[in-house]
Structure formats: structure tokens, C-alpha cells
Coordinates of C-alpha atoms in Angstrom, one line a residue:
Chain A
M959 CA -14.6 37.0 9.7
K960 CA -13.6 36.0 13.3
C961 CA -10.2 34.7 14.2
S962 CA -11.6 31.3 15.1
E963 CA -13.2 31.1 11.6
F964 CA -9.8 32.0 10.1
L965 CA -8.1 29.2 12.1
H966 CA -10.7 26.7 11.0
E967 CA -9.7 27.4 7.3
L968 CA -6.0 27.7 7.9
T969 CA -5.0 24.2 6.8
D970 CA -6.9 24.5 3.5
Y971 CA -5.6 28.0 3.0
L972 CA -1.9 26.9 3.5
D973 CA -2.5 23.9 1.2
G974 CA -3.9 26.2 -1.5
V975 CA -7.1 24.1 -1.7
I976 CA -9.7 26.8 -1.0
D977 CA -12.3 28.4 -3.2
A978 CA -11.7 32.0 -4.4
P979 CA -14.4 33.8 -2.4
T980 CA -13.2 32.2 0.9
K981 CA -9.6 32.9 0.0
S982 CA -10.3 36.6 -0.4
E983 CA -12.2 36.7 2.9
L984 CA -9.2 35.1 4.6
E985 CA -6.8 37.5 3.0
E986 CA -8.9 40.4 3.9
H987 CA -8.8 39.2 7.5
L988 CA -5.0 38.7 7.3
A989 CA -4.6 42.3 6.1
W990 CA -5.7 43.8 9.4
C991 CA -5.4 41.0 12.0
H992 CA -1.8 40.9 13.1
N993 CA -2.2 37.9 15.3
C994 CA -3.7 35.7 12.6
Y995 CA -1.0 37.0 10.2
V996 CA 1.7 35.9 12.6
V997 CA 0.1 32.5 13.3
C998 CA -0.3 31.9 9.6
D999 CA 3.2 33.0 8.7
T1000 CA 4.9 31.0 11.5
T1001 CA 2.8 27.9 10.8
K1002 CA 3.9 28.0 7.2
K1003 CA 7.5 28.4 8.3
T1004 CA 7.0 25.4 10.7
I1005 CA 5.9 23.2 7.8
E1006 CA 8.8 24.4 5.5
I1007 CA 11.4 23.9 8.2
Y1008 CA 10.3 20.4 8.9
R1009 CA 10.0 19.6 5.2
D1010 CA 13.5 20.9 4.4
S1011 CA 15.2 19.7 7.6
Q1012 CA 16.5 16.3 6.4
L1013 CA 15.5 15.0 9.8
Y1014 CA 15.9 11.2 10.1
E1015 CA 17.9 10.7 6.9
L1016 CA 18.9 7.1 6.3
P1017 CA 22.7 6.9 6.2
E1018 CA 24.0 5.3 3.1
D1019 CA 25.9 2.4 4.9
L1020 CA 22.8 1.5 6.9
R1021 CA 20.7 1.8 3.8
T1022 CA 22.9 -0.7 1.9
R1023 CA 22.8 -3.1 4.9
L1024 CA 19.1 -2.9 5.2
R1025 CA 18.5 -3.4 1.5
S1026 CA 20.8 -6.4 1.4
A1027 CA 19.0 -8.0 4.4
I1028 CA 15.6 -7.4 2.8
V1029 CA 16.7 -8.9 -0.6
T1030 CA 18.2 -11.9 1.1
K1031 CA 14.9 -12.6 3.0
C1032 CA 12.8 -12.1 -0.1
Q1033 CA 15.0 -14.5 -2.0
S1034 CA 14.6 -17.1 0.8
R1035 CA 10.9 -16.7 0.8
K1036 CA 10.8 -17.1 -2.9
K1037 CA 12.7 -20.4 -2.6
S1038 CA 10.5 -21.7 0.2
E1039 CA 7.3 -20.7 -1.5
P1040 CA 7.9 -21.0 -5.3
G1041 CA 5.4 -19.1 -7.3
T1042 CA 3.6 -17.6 -4.3
A1043 CA 5.9 -14.6 -3.6
Chain B
M885 CA 0.9 35.1 1.9
G886 CA 0.8 32.2 -0.5
A887 CA 0.2 28.5 -0.1
I888 CA 3.1 26.2 0.8
Q889 CA 4.8 24.8 -2.3
P890 CA 4.0 21.0 -2.6
K891 CA 6.9 18.6 -2.7
V892 CA 7.5 17.4 -6.2
S893 CA 7.4 13.6 -6.4
E894 CA 9.4 11.5 -8.8
P895 CA 7.6 10.1 -11.8
V896 CA 6.3 6.6 -11.2
S897 CA 5.4 5.6 -14.7
D898 CA 7.3 2.4 -14.6
E899 CA 6.1 1.4 -11.2
L900 CA 3.3 -0.8 -12.2
A901 CA 5.7 -2.8 -14.4
L902 CA 8.1 -3.2 -11.5
V903 CA 5.3 -4.3 -9.2
A904 CA 4.1 -6.8 -11.9
S905 CA 7.6 -8.3 -12.2
A906 CA 8.1 -8.4 -8.4
K907 CA 4.7 -10.3 -8.2
A908 CA 6.0 -12.8 -10.7
G909 CA 9.0 -13.4 -8.3
D910 CA 11.6 -11.0 -9.7
V911 CA 13.5 -9.9 -6.6
T912 CA 15.6 -7.5 -8.6
A913 CA 12.4 -5.5 -9.5
F914 CA 11.4 -5.5 -5.9
E915 CA 14.9 -4.3 -4.9
E916 CA 14.3 -1.3 -7.2
L917 CA 11.1 -0.5 -5.3
V918 CA 13.0 -0.8 -2.0
R919 CA 15.7 1.6 -3.4
R920 CA 13.0 4.0 -4.4
Y921 CA 11.2 4.2 -1.1
D922 CA 13.5 3.0 1.7
R923 CA 14.4 6.5 2.8
N924 CA 10.8 7.5 3.0
V925 CA 9.8 4.5 5.0
F926 CA 12.7 5.0 7.4
R927 CA 11.7 8.7 7.9
I928 CA 8.1 7.8 8.6
A929 CA 9.0 5.0 10.9
Q930 CA 11.4 7.1 12.9
H931 CA 8.8 9.9 13.2
I932 CA 6.3 7.5 14.6
T933 CA 8.5 5.3 16.8
Q934 CA 11.0 8.0 17.8
N935 CA 13.6 5.3 18.0
R936 CA 16.3 4.5 15.5
E937 CA 16.5 0.7 16.0
D938 CA 12.8 0.4 15.8
A939 CA 12.8 2.4 12.6
E940 CA 15.4 0.1 11.1
D941 CA 13.3 -2.9 12.0
V942 CA 10.2 -1.3 10.5
V943 CA 12.0 -0.7 7.2
Q944 CA 12.9 -4.4 7.0
D945 CA 9.6 -5.7 8.3
A946 CA 7.5 -3.4 6.1
F947 CA 9.3 -4.3 2.9
I948 CA 9.3 -8.0 3.6
K949 CA 5.6 -7.9 4.4
A950 CA 4.9 -6.0 1.2
Y951 CA 6.9 -8.6 -0.8
T952 CA 5.0 -11.4 0.8
N953 CA 1.6 -9.8 0.3
L954 CA 2.2 -8.3 -3.1
K955 CA -0.6 -10.4 -4.6
Q956 CA -3.0 -8.5 -2.4
F957 CA -1.9 -5.2 -4.0
Q958 CA -4.6 -4.6 -6.6
G959 CA -3.3 -1.3 -7.9
Q960 CA -6.3 0.8 -6.8
S961 CA -3.9 3.1 -4.9
K962 CA -0.3 3.9 -5.6
F963 CA 2.2 1.2 -4.5
Y964 CA 3.8 3.8 -2.3
T965 CA 0.5 4.6 -0.5
W966 CA -0.1 0.8 0.0
L967 CA 3.5 0.5 1.3
V968 CA 3.1 3.4 3.7
R969 CA 0.0 1.8 5.2
I970 CA 2.0 -1.4 6.0
A971 CA 4.9 0.7 7.4
V972 CA 2.6 2.8 9.6
N973 CA 1.0 -0.3 11.0
E974 CA 4.4 -1.9 11.7
A975 CA 5.6 1.3 13.3
L976 CA 2.6 1.6 15.5
M977 CA 3.0 -2.0 16.7
K978 CA 6.6 -1.2 17.7
L979 CA 5.4 1.9 19.6
R980 CA 2.8 -0.1 21.4
R981 CA 5.3 -2.7 22.4
R982 CA 7.7 0.0 23.7
R983 CA 5.1 2.0 25.5
P984 CA 2.6 -0.6 26.6
E985 CA 1.3 1.7 29.4
R986 CA -0.1 4.0 26.8
T987 CA -2.7 3.1 24.2
V988 CA -1.4 4.1 20.9
S989 CA -4.0 4.4 18.2
L990 CA -4.5 6.6 15.2
D991 CA -8.1 6.9 16.3
E992 CA -7.2 8.2 19.7
E993 CA -9.1 11.4 20.5
I994 CA -6.8 13.8 22.2
K995 CA -8.2 16.6 24.2
T996 CA -10.4 18.4 21.7
E997 CA -11.5 21.5 23.4
D998 CA -9.7 24.5 21.9
D999 CA -6.4 22.8 21.9
S1000 CA -5.8 24.3 18.5
V1001 CA -6.3 27.9 19.6
P1002 CA -2.8 29.5 19.8
R1003 CA -2.0 30.6 23.3
E1004 CA 1.1 32.5 22.3
V1005 CA 1.5 34.6 19.2
A1006 CA 5.0 35.7 18.8
D1007 CA 6.6 36.7 15.5
W1008 CA 9.7 34.8 14.3
S1009 CA 12.9 36.0 12.8
P1010 CA 12.8 36.1 9.0
N1011 CA 14.9 32.9 8.6
P1012 CA 14.7 31.4 12.1
E1013 CA 16.3 28.1 11.2
Q1014 CA 19.5 29.9 10.3
Q1015 CA 20.1 30.9 14.0
Y1016 CA 21.1 27.3 14.6
K1017 CA 23.8 25.0 13.4
Q1018 CA 22.3 22.0 11.4
A1019 CA 22.8 19.5 14.2
E1020 CA 21.3 21.9 16.8
L1021 CA 18.3 22.5 14.6
R1022 CA 17.7 18.8 14.0
E1023 CA 17.8 18.3 17.8
I1024 CA 15.2 21.0 18.3
L1025 CA 13.0 19.7 15.6
D1026 CA 13.3 16.1 16.9
K1027 CA 12.6 17.1 20.5
T1028 CA 9.6 19.2 19.4
I1029 CA 7.9 16.7 17.2
N1030 CA 8.6 14.0 19.8
G1031 CA 6.2 15.8 22.2
L1032 CA 3.2 15.4 19.9
P1033 CA 0.8 12.5 20.2
A1034 CA 1.6 9.7 17.8
S1035 CA -1.6 10.2 15.8
F1036 CA -0.6 13.9 15.2
R1037 CA 3.0 13.1 14.3
T1038 CA 1.9 10.4 11.8
V1039 CA -0.5 12.7 9.9
F1040 CA 2.0 15.6 9.9
V1041 CA 4.9 13.5 8.6
L1042 CA 2.8 11.9 5.8
R1043 CA 1.2 15.2 4.7
D1044 CA 3.9 17.8 5.3
V1045 CA 7.2 16.0 5.3
E1046 CA 6.4 13.2 2.7
G1047 CA 4.0 15.3 0.6
L1048 CA 1.1 12.8 0.4
S1049 CA -2.2 14.4 -0.5
T1050 CA -5.0 14.5 2.1
E1051 CA -6.8 11.7 0.2
E1052 CA -3.6 9.5 0.1
T1053 CA -3.0 10.1 3.8
A1054 CA -6.6 9.2 4.7
D1055 CA -6.2 6.1 2.5
A1056 CA -2.9 5.1 4.1
L1057 CA -4.1 5.6 7.6
E1058 CA -7.6 4.4 7.0
L1059 CA -9.0 7.6 8.4
S1060 CA -11.7 9.9 7.1
I1061 CA -10.7 13.1 5.3
P1062 CA -12.1 15.4 8.0
A1063 CA -10.2 13.3 10.6
V1064 CA -6.9 13.8 8.6
K1065 CA -7.6 17.6 8.3
S1066 CA -8.4 18.0 11.9
R1067 CA -5.3 16.2 13.1
L1068 CA -3.1 18.0 10.6
L1069 CA -4.4 21.5 11.7
R1070 CA -3.7 20.6 15.4
A1071 CA -0.3 19.1 14.7
R1072 CA 0.8 22.1 12.7
L1073 CA -0.4 24.6 15.3
Q1074 CA 1.0 22.6 18.2
L1075 CA 4.4 22.4 16.5
R1076 CA 4.3 26.1 15.8
E1077 CA 3.6 26.9 19.3
R1078 CA 6.3 24.7 20.7
L1079 CA 8.9 26.1 18.3
N1080 CA 8.1 29.7 19.4
K1081 CA 10.6 29.6 22.2
Y1082 CA 13.5 28.8 19.8
F1083 CA 12.5 31.0 16.8
Q1084 CA 10.8 34.1 18.1
R1085 CA 12.3 37.5 17.5
P1086 CA 14.6 38.9 20.1
G1087 CA 13.1 41.1 22.8
R1088 CA 13.2 44.5 21.1
D1089 CA 10.9 43.5 18.3
K1090 CA 8.7 41.5 20.6
E1091 CA 7.9 44.6 22.6
K1092 CA 7.3 46.6 19.5
S1093 CA 4.8 44.2 18.2
N1094 CA 1.3 44.7 19.6
G1095 CA 0.3 41.1 18.9
A1096 CA 3.2 39.4 20.6
Q1097 CA 2.4 37.2 23.5
K1098 CA -1.3 37.8 23.2
P1099 CA -3.5 34.8 22.6
I1100 CA -6.0 34.7 19.8
S1101 CA -9.4 35.1 21.2
G1102 CA -11.7 32.3 20.1
D1103 CA -14.5 34.7 19.3
G1104 CA -12.2 37.3 18.0
N1105 CA -12.7 40.7 16.4
Q1106 CA -15.0 41.4 13.6

């Protein structure tokens, strides 16, 4: 397997949605190709870091304010258009 | 090396009942749906717009639009996927208004030729995120993802941050499955490459590693 072929399958490999024969080919490639091993490992870390980062968390006070504004607007729509909400 | 562990989503067994009540005009039921998904919608909106005020507007506009159009939700997809589709559209509209000089579309084709081939292959420290304080790390991640095209950021946040499946992402973004996969691969690899400078091992290990700093050749070794 070539490195470019490995990269082509990287997303499915990381997502665990790959058939068994392709998976063993990829893992055989990983066993000796240091570059692909590093790319695979650091890509996996990239995903995990973003997933666990709590980037752009909605602060509780803002959350309450937004929800209250949404509910108020929904209620006024309900009143203005009875039965069509 | 194993696959990444998927995010476990909360059970949604009562969701259809909540949607049915909301359709019948029960605002309290709809409020429960807001409570369930407002944080996700905010995160998605801020990833796309890269602007806090716009993200706040998107949360309000998306939920109000969902409430107004609930009758159109037929239940073929999950309520959340349907809501995400509305939120993504609202967020893209905000982005287009803010950056009118640039066409922002999920269909935009960004430089295709070999832009997913890693140029720099440097190993990272075992727990690279621990080198930074939380606030510093968030700043790095924010700056890094901000540099990606909107169409890549959107696919990445839905698939990898929010944990939607490829099919759900394709459904929410009205893209084909191959298009989602191709954008996801490129988003992941570009983020990885941009994070190298913050997370790579200190010099000594870099010199020791034969692969460090060498690009992967497209036609590679056999």
C-alpha cells in the first residue's frame, strides 16, 4: 500500500467504519511507515482535542436569557396565529 | 491504533412526543427541546460564524424558525438533524452578510489538488493539550479552526465535535456522502497540520525521529 492510498482511507479508518481486509492492510502499512503512523496518531489527537475542548460553551446566564427570549417569541406567535404554530 | 470513540448521545425516546406537543402549540414542550439542544446549536453557530453575537442571534432565529415551521417536520430524520439544518443555514446567512466580499457556500470547491497531503510530519508530545492552560488552549483551537474555509469547519464541527454520523451530516447539510467524507478528511488534516507548531515534541525528539519534518510523498513507498 502506498502512503497516498493510506491517506485516502484515513477518515474511514479513524471512524472505525472499514472492512476487515482493508483494516489489516492499513495496519500493516502503519507498522512500518513512521510518517503515516504520525499523521494518523496526530490526526486522531486533533479530533479528540477539539471534541473535548469545550470550545464555545454557552454560559448559563446567556443561555437563560436566550431561552426566555425564544419562549416569549414563540408564545407571541402562538397568540397571533392560533392553531398554526 | 484504534478508531476514535464516538460521542455518546443522550436518549431521545420521548422526543417525538415533545415534538407532537409542540406542534399542537405547547410552548413548554418546545422549551424542553430548546433546553436539550441550545448548547449544540450555539457551538455549531459559533464554529461557522466565528462571532459570538452572530451565534447568539443564530440560536434565537433557528429555534423560532423551527417552532414556526414545525408542521413541516415530518419525522423522517431526527428532530436534531432537522434543527441543525436550519441552524447551519441561518449561520451561513450571517457569515455571508458579514463577509459579503467572499462567497460562502457549502458547495464551494476549495483548491483540490493535493491539499490534503501532509507537508509537515512532526510527532506530538503524548498529551500535547496539557502543555497549555485551558484559556490558552481554547485560544489556539479557536484561532486554528478559524483559518479553515467555512465548508470545512461546518463538516468538522458536525461530525467530530457534535458527533453526527456521516449520513446525518450529509442530510443536515444537503451534501452527498462522498462530499462530506472528502471535506472531513481535508478539514482534519489541515487542522492537524496547523496545530503542529503548538503541539510538536521539543527539538531533541524531533531530531531523533527520522520522519519529522519530512513530507509524505504522494506516490510513497511500497
